[in-house]
Amino acid sequence: MCGTCGCSDADGVRLNPEPAAGSVPVRTIALERQVLAKNDVLAAKNRIWLREKGILAINLMSSPGAGKTTLLENTLRELGSTIPIGVIEGDQETLLDSNRLRAAGCRAVQINTGAGCHLDAGAVGEALTSLDPPDGSVVFVENVGNLVCPALFDLGEHRRVVIASITEGEDKPLKYPHMFQAAHLVLLNKIDLLPYLDYDVAGFSGNARIANPSVDVVPVSATRDTGLEGWHEWLRANLTQVLTA
Amino acid sequence: MHELGITQSIVDAVLDAIEEPRITRLQLEIGKLSGVVPDSVRFCFDLVASGTALDGARLDIVEPPGRGACRSCGHTCEFDDPIVLCPCGSADVQVRSGRELKITAVDVG
Ligand SMILES: Nc1nc2c(ncn2[C@@H]2O[C@H](COP(=O)(O)OP(=O)(O)OP(=O)(O)O)[C@@H](O)[C@H]2O)c(=O)[nH]1
Ligand SMILES: [Zn+2]
Ligand SMILES: [Zn+2]
Ligand SMILES: [Zn+2]
């Protein structure tokens, strides 16, 4: 196979069969199209929209139940009075998460993906319009609970935060490297459960850095308010960066 | 399974670009580090292509290997695993190829 120009494929040189009389001969047309081009165009649009309004958008990803909504509820309680916060909730079904956040006093829009296992830039663009977040705010996009597909889809966000919880085991960064490679920050949640589990926090951080050598790991408990200063600091610093960029 | 959505994007992109009534072959590049499983794309393809100009088209998938340069020792290495480790032990490798997810050619007529 010629890997340089892609002139043939795994079957090697191939003769196209003689076209039947009267039929059109086979022609090969070279194309150069990114498969995700459509999504990437919409993501770029979202990015421009966010930049014009000076909004920091954060894509929050984890396996189901790692604590995304709990962390958001906590963040609203702690920072909601100083930073305007809006949330786009992605789940396959139900309004449960957006209702939880509205109950916490937050603007929230729910996207239900049905069979879909991730959010895409098109759905997020529509949700941004309907959320109508104020200038200078932070918008969290809680992605569908899934460590595989969301890593592939650019939503136009500025930062990607991955939450892992200690009940999932230390090996997740090695088993789902794409997700951890995409992360700007990893929050290790549910550390209040450390006394009940055989869990190696340093081992997890080491694995996260094998997948992504530059990533920071911040151990937290969203239910017990542990370690969250580091998260708040990171958030404020990134908001300043985006607003002054 | 995101491969169904990816396959739908592939078919949409080809039909956008090519106006011929019948496409008999589609060639893709799916890098070993792309996070997309070629067999799943093959599995979804017939379903998604059915009833379009790509109905019955043959699917050829080229899978470029991962290749990169180590930032610690400068060594260039090949790897098929998304966890990239240089023989020197460093994980700090700059990936140069293997993340491709492209449509490269079609046969029409
Ligand atoms: N012990 C403990 N439990 C937690 C913590 N954070 C979240 N939980 C619990 O974990 C469960 C799932 O939390 P959610 O916040 O709903 O998780 P999620 O990631 O939003 O879940 P999905 O949206 O369904 O993917 C709930 O029962 C939470 O109370 C924590 O820090 N410690
Ligand atoms: Zn949730
Ligand atoms: Zn999927
Ligand atoms: Zn090296």
Coordinates of C-alpha atoms and ligand atoms in Angstrom, one line a residue:
Chain A
M1 CA 0.0 0.0 0.0
C2 CA 1.2 3.5 -0.8
G3 CA 0.8 5.4 2.5
T4 CA 2.1 8.6 1.0
C5 CA -0.6 9.4 -1.5
G6 CA -3.2 6.8 -0.6
C7 CA -3.3 5.6 -4.2
S8 CA -4.3 2.1 -3.3
D9 CA -5.7 0.3 -0.4
A10 CA -5.1 -2.9 1.7
D11 CA -5.9 -5.1 -1.3
G12 CA -3.0 -3.7 -3.2
V13 CA -3.3 -2.8 -6.9
R14 CA -6.8 -3.4 -8.2
L15 CA -8.2 -3.4 -11.7
N16 CA -11.7 -2.0 -11.9
P17 CA -13.8 -4.4 -13.9
E18 CA -14.6 -3.5 -17.5
P19 CA -17.8 -1.5 -17.5
A20 CA -20.8 -3.2 -19.0
A21 CA -21.7 -1.8 -22.4
G22 CA -23.5 1.4 -22.2
S23 CA -22.7 2.0 -18.5
V24 CA -20.5 4.9 -17.2
P25 CA -16.9 4.0 -16.6
V26 CA -15.7 4.0 -13.0
R27 CA -13.9 7.2 -12.0
T28 CA -12.0 7.8 -8.7
I29 CA -12.4 11.2 -7.2
A30 CA -9.9 12.2 -4.6
L31 CA -11.5 14.0 -1.6
E32 CA -10.0 15.6 1.5
R33 CA -12.8 15.9 4.0
Q34 CA -12.5 15.8 7.8
V35 CA -15.3 13.5 9.0
L36 CA -16.1 15.8 11.9
A37 CA -15.9 19.0 9.7
K38 CA -19.6 19.8 10.2
N39 CA -19.3 19.5 14.0
D40 CA -16.1 21.5 14.0
V41 CA -17.6 24.4 12.0
L42 CA -20.5 24.6 14.4
A43 CA -18.0 24.4 17.3
A44 CA -16.1 27.3 15.9
K45 CA -19.3 29.3 15.6
N46 CA -20.0 28.6 19.3
R47 CA -16.5 29.8 20.2
I48 CA -17.0 33.1 18.3
W49 CA -20.4 33.6 20.0
L50 CA -18.8 32.9 23.4
R51 CA -15.9 35.2 22.8
E52 CA -18.1 38.1 21.7
K53 CA -20.0 37.9 25.0
G54 CA -16.9 37.2 27.1
I55 CA -18.3 33.9 28.4
L56 CA -16.1 31.0 29.8
A57 CA -17.5 27.7 28.6
I58 CA -16.5 24.5 30.4
N59 CA -17.3 21.0 29.1
L60 CA -17.7 18.7 32.2
M61 CA -17.3 15.0 31.4
S62 CA -17.3 11.8 33.5
S63 CA -18.7 8.3 33.6
P64 CA -22.3 8.2 34.9
G65 CA -22.7 9.2 38.5
A66 CA -19.1 10.5 39.2
G67 CA -20.7 13.6 40.6
K68 CA -21.0 16.2 37.8
T69 CA -24.4 17.6 39.0
T70 CA -23.4 17.5 42.6
L71 CA -20.2 19.4 41.9
L72 CA -22.3 22.0 40.0
E73 CA -24.8 22.4 42.8
N74 CA -21.9 22.9 45.2
T75 CA -20.2 25.4 42.8
L76 CA -23.4 27.4 42.5
R77 CA -23.7 27.6 46.3
E78 CA -20.1 28.7 46.8
L79 CA -19.6 31.0 43.8
G80 CA -23.1 31.7 42.5
S81 CA -23.3 35.1 44.3
T82 CA -20.0 36.4 42.8
I83 CA -20.0 34.8 39.3
P84 CA -23.0 34.4 37.1
I85 CA -23.3 30.7 36.3
G86 CA -25.5 28.9 33.6
V87 CA -25.7 25.2 32.9
I88 CA -26.4 23.2 29.8
E89 CA -27.4 19.7 30.9
G90 CA -26.9 16.7 28.7
D91 CA -28.6 13.4 29.5
Q92 CA -30.1 10.7 27.3
E93 CA -33.4 11.2 29.1
T94 CA -35.2 13.1 31.9
L95 CA -35.2 16.7 33.2
L96 CA -33.9 15.5 36.6
D97 CA -30.5 17.2 36.5
S98 CA -31.7 20.6 35.1
N99 CA -34.5 20.6 37.7
R100 CA -31.9 20.0 40.4
L101 CA -29.9 23.0 39.2
R102 CA -32.9 25.2 38.8
A103 CA -33.8 24.3 42.4
A104 CA -30.3 25.6 43.3
G105 CA -31.2 28.9 41.7
C106 CA -29.4 28.5 38.4
R107 CA -30.3 29.1 34.8
A108 CA -30.3 25.7 33.2
V109 CA -31.3 24.2 29.8
Q110 CA -31.7 20.5 29.4
I111 CA -30.7 18.6 26.2
N112 CA -32.0 15.1 25.9
T113 CA -29.9 13.1 23.4
G114 CA -32.2 10.0 23.3
A115 CA -30.0 7.2 22.0
G116 CA -27.1 9.6 21.5
C117 CA -24.2 9.1 23.9
H118 CA -22.6 12.6 23.7
L119 CA -23.4 16.2 23.0
D120 CA -22.4 17.8 19.7
A121 CA -21.7 21.4 18.8
G122 CA -25.1 21.9 17.0
A123 CA -27.2 20.9 20.1
V124 CA -25.0 23.1 22.3
G125 CA -25.3 26.0 20.0
E126 CA -29.1 25.9 20.2
A127 CA -29.0 25.4 24.0
L128 CA -26.7 28.5 24.3
T129 CA -29.2 30.6 22.4
S130 CA -32.0 29.5 24.6
L131 CA -29.9 29.8 27.8
D132 CA -29.0 33.3 26.9
P133 CA -26.2 33.7 29.5
P134 CA -25.2 37.2 30.5
D135 CA -21.8 38.6 29.4
G136 CA -18.9 37.7 31.7
S137 CA -20.6 34.5 33.0
V138 CA -19.5 30.9 33.2
V139 CA -21.4 28.3 31.3
F140 CA -21.0 24.7 32.3
V141 CA -21.9 22.0 29.8
E142 CA -22.6 18.8 31.7
N143 CA -21.9 16.2 29.0
V144 CA -23.7 12.8 28.9
G145 CA -22.2 10.4 31.4
N146 CA -19.7 8.5 29.3
L147 CA -15.9 8.2 29.2
V148 CA -15.7 7.4 25.5
C149 CA -17.6 9.5 22.9
P150 CA -17.7 13.0 24.4
A151 CA -13.9 13.2 24.1
L152 CA -14.3 13.3 20.3
F153 CA -16.7 16.1 19.9
D154 CA -15.5 19.7 20.1
L155 CA -18.4 21.8 21.5
G156 CA -16.7 25.2 21.1
E157 CA -15.8 25.1 24.8
H158 CA -12.7 26.8 26.3
R159 CA -11.8 24.1 28.8
R160 CA -12.5 20.5 29.4
V161 CA -12.8 19.1 33.0
V162 CA -13.0 15.4 33.6
I163 CA -14.4 14.1 36.9
A164 CA -13.3 10.7 38.1
S165 CA -14.6 9.3 41.4
I166 CA -12.6 7.0 43.6
T167 CA -15.3 4.2 43.4
E168 CA -14.3 3.8 39.7
G169 CA -10.8 2.6 40.4
E170 CA -7.3 4.0 39.7
D171 CA -7.0 2.5 36.3
K172 CA -9.6 4.6 34.4
P173 CA -7.0 7.0 32.8
L174 CA -5.3 4.0 31.2
K175 CA -8.5 2.4 30.1
Y176 CA -10.1 5.6 28.7
P177 CA -7.0 7.5 27.6
H178 CA -8.8 9.7 25.0
M179 CA -10.9 11.2 27.6
F180 CA -8.0 12.0 29.9
Q181 CA -5.9 13.3 27.1
A182 CA -8.6 15.8 26.2
A183 CA -8.8 17.1 29.8
H184 CA -7.4 20.5 31.0
L185 CA -8.1 19.5 34.6
V186 CA -9.0 16.3 36.4
L187 CA -11.1 16.4 39.6
L188 CA -10.9 13.2 41.6
N189 CA -14.2 13.1 43.5
K190 CA -15.7 11.3 46.5
I191 CA -12.5 11.3 48.5
D192 CA -14.7 11.3 51.6
L193 CA -15.0 7.6 50.9
L194 CA -11.3 6.9 51.1
P195 CA -11.5 5.3 54.6
Y196 CA -13.9 2.6 53.1
L197 CA -12.0 1.8 50.0
D198 CA -8.5 0.5 49.0
Y199 CA -7.7 3.4 46.8
D200 CA -4.4 4.7 45.7
V201 CA -4.7 8.5 45.0
A202 CA -1.1 8.8 43.9
G203 CA -1.5 5.8 41.7
F204 CA -4.5 7.5 40.0
S205 CA -2.6 10.7 39.5
G206 CA 0.3 8.8 38.0
N207 CA -2.0 7.1 35.6
A208 CA -3.6 10.4 34.6
R209 CA -0.2 11.8 33.8
I210 CA 0.7 8.8 31.7
A211 CA -2.3 9.6 29.6
N212 CA -1.8 13.4 29.8
P213 CA 1.6 14.5 31.1
S214 CA 0.6 18.1 31.8
V215 CA -2.7 17.5 33.5
D216 CA -3.4 18.6 37.1
V217 CA -5.3 16.3 39.4
V218 CA -7.3 17.9 42.2
P219 CA -8.8 15.5 44.8
V220 CA -12.2 16.7 46.1
S221 CA -15.4 15.7 47.8
A222 CA -18.4 17.5 46.3
T223 CA -20.7 16.4 49.1
R224 CA -18.3 17.2 52.0
D225 CA -16.8 20.4 50.6
T226 CA -13.3 19.1 50.6
G227 CA -10.5 20.3 48.4
L228 CA -12.8 22.6 46.5
E229 CA -10.7 25.8 47.0
G230 CA -8.3 24.4 44.3
W231 CA -11.3 24.0 41.9
H232 CA -12.6 27.5 42.7
E233 CA -9.1 29.0 42.1
W234 CA -8.7 27.2 38.8
L235 CA -12.2 28.5 37.7
R236 CA -11.4 32.1 38.6
A237 CA -8.0 32.0 36.9
N238 CA -9.5 30.6 33.8
L239 CA -12.4 33.1 33.7
T240 CA -9.9 35.9 34.0
Q241 CA -7.8 34.4 31.2
V242 CA -10.8 34.1 28.8
L243 CA -12.1 37.6 29.7
T244 CA -8.8 39.2 29.0
A245 CA -7.8 37.1 26.0
Chain B
M1 CA -21.7 4.0 20.4
H2 CA -20.5 7.1 18.6
E3 CA -19.6 5.2 15.5
L4 CA -23.2 5.4 14.3
G5 CA -23.1 9.2 14.5
I6 CA -19.6 9.3 12.9
T7 CA -20.8 7.1 10.1
Q8 CA -23.8 9.3 9.6
S9 CA -21.4 12.3 9.4
I10 CA -19.2 10.4 6.8
V11 CA -22.2 9.6 4.6
D12 CA -23.6 13.2 4.9
A13 CA -20.2 14.7 4.0
V14 CA -19.8 12.4 1.0
L15 CA -23.3 13.1 -0.3
D16 CA -22.7 16.9 0.2
A17 CA -19.5 16.8 -1.8
I18 CA -20.4 14.3 -4.6
E19 CA -23.5 14.8 -6.8
E20 CA -23.1 11.6 -8.8
P21 CA -26.2 9.3 -8.6
R22 CA -24.1 6.3 -7.7
I23 CA -21.0 5.9 -5.6
T24 CA -19.4 2.4 -5.8
R25 CA -16.5 2.8 -3.4
L26 CA -15.6 5.0 -0.4
Q27 CA -12.1 5.3 1.0
L28 CA -11.6 6.5 4.5
E29 CA -8.6 7.1 6.7
I30 CA -9.1 6.2 10.4
G31 CA -5.9 6.6 12.4
K32 CA -5.1 4.0 15.1
L33 CA -5.2 6.8 17.7
S34 CA -8.4 8.4 16.4
G35 CA -10.7 6.8 19.0
V36 CA -12.9 5.4 16.2
V37 CA -13.2 1.7 15.6
P38 CA -13.1 0.8 11.9
D39 CA -15.1 -2.4 12.4
S40 CA -17.9 -0.5 14.1
V41 CA -18.0 2.0 11.2
R42 CA -18.2 -1.0 8.8
F43 CA -21.1 -2.3 10.9
C44 CA -23.0 0.9 10.7
F45 CA -22.2 1.8 7.1
D46 CA -24.6 -0.4 5.3
L47 CA -27.4 0.8 7.5
V48 CA -26.7 4.5 7.1
A49 CA -25.9 4.3 3.4
S50 CA -29.0 2.4 2.5
G51 CA -31.3 4.3 0.1
T52 CA -28.6 6.9 -0.7
A53 CA -26.2 7.1 -3.6
L54 CA -23.7 5.2 -1.4
D55 CA -26.1 2.2 -1.2
G56 CA -24.0 -1.0 -1.7
A57 CA -20.7 0.9 -2.0
R58 CA -17.6 -0.9 -1.0
L59 CA -15.9 0.6 2.1
D60 CA -12.1 0.7 2.1
I61 CA -10.5 1.9 5.4
V62 CA -6.8 2.8 5.6
E63 CA -5.5 2.8 9.2
P64 CA -2.4 5.0 9.6
P65 CA -0.3 4.0 12.6
G66 CA 0.5 6.3 15.5
R67 CA 3.8 8.1 15.1
G68 CA 5.4 10.7 17.2
A69 CA 8.5 12.3 18.7
C70 CA 9.6 12.1 22.3
R71 CA 10.0 15.5 23.9
S72 CA 12.5 14.1 26.4
C73 CA 15.0 12.2 24.2
G74 CA 14.0 13.2 20.7
H75 CA 13.4 9.6 19.6
T76 CA 10.8 9.1 16.9
C77 CA 8.5 6.1 17.6
E78 CA 5.5 4.2 16.2
F79 CA 2.7 3.0 18.4
D80 CA -0.8 1.7 17.9
D81 CA -1.9 2.3 21.4
P82 CA -3.4 5.6 22.6
I83 CA -1.2 5.3 25.7
V84 CA 2.0 6.5 24.3
L85 CA 5.3 5.5 25.9
C86 CA 8.7 6.2 24.5
P87 CA 11.3 3.4 25.0
C88 CA 13.1 5.9 27.2
G89 CA 10.2 5.7 29.6
S90 CA 8.8 9.2 28.9
A91 CA 5.1 9.6 28.2
D92 CA 5.6 13.1 26.9
V93 CA 5.4 12.3 23.2
Q94 CA 4.3 14.7 20.5
V95 CA 1.9 12.8 18.2
R96 CA 2.5 13.5 14.5
S97 CA 0.1 11.1 13.0
G98 CA -2.5 8.4 13.8
R99 CA -5.3 10.8 14.7
E100 CA -6.7 11.0 11.1
L101 CA -10.4 10.8 10.6
K102 CA -10.8 11.6 6.9
I103 CA -12.7 10.8 3.7
T104 CA -10.0 10.5 1.1
A105 CA -11.6 9.2 -2.1
V106 CA -14.7 7.8 -3.8
D107 CA -15.3 5.8 -7.0
V108 CA -18.3 6.9 -9.0
G109 CA -20.1 5.4 -12.1
Ligands
LIG1 N1 -19.8 10.1 49.0 C1 -19.9 10.9 48.0 N2 -20.9 10.8 47.1 C2 -21.0 11.7 46.1 C3 -20.1 12.8 45.9 N3 -20.4 13.5 44.8 C4 -21.5 12.9 44.3 N4 -21.9 11.9 45.1 C5 -23.1 11.0 44.9 O1 -23.0 10.3 43.7 C6 -24.3 10.1 43.1 C7 -24.2 10.6 41.7 O2 -24.0 12.0 41.7 P1 -24.4 13.0 40.5 O3 -23.9 14.4 40.9 O4 -25.9 12.8 40.2 O5 -23.5 12.4 39.3 P2 -23.5 12.8 37.8 O6 -22.1 12.7 37.3 O7 -24.2 14.2 37.6 O8 -24.5 11.7 37.2 P3 -25.1 11.6 35.7 O9 -25.5 13.0 35.3 O10 -26.2 10.6 35.9 O11 -24.0 11.0 34.8 C8 -25.2 10.9 44.0 O12 -25.8 9.9 44.9 C9 -24.4 11.8 44.8 O13 -24.9 12.2 46.0 C10 -19.0 12.9 46.9 O14 -18.1 13.7 46.8 N5 -19.0 11.9 47.9
ZN2 ZN -25.7 14.7 36.3
ZN3 ZN -20.8 6.4 21.9
ZN4 ZN 12.1 9.2 24.8

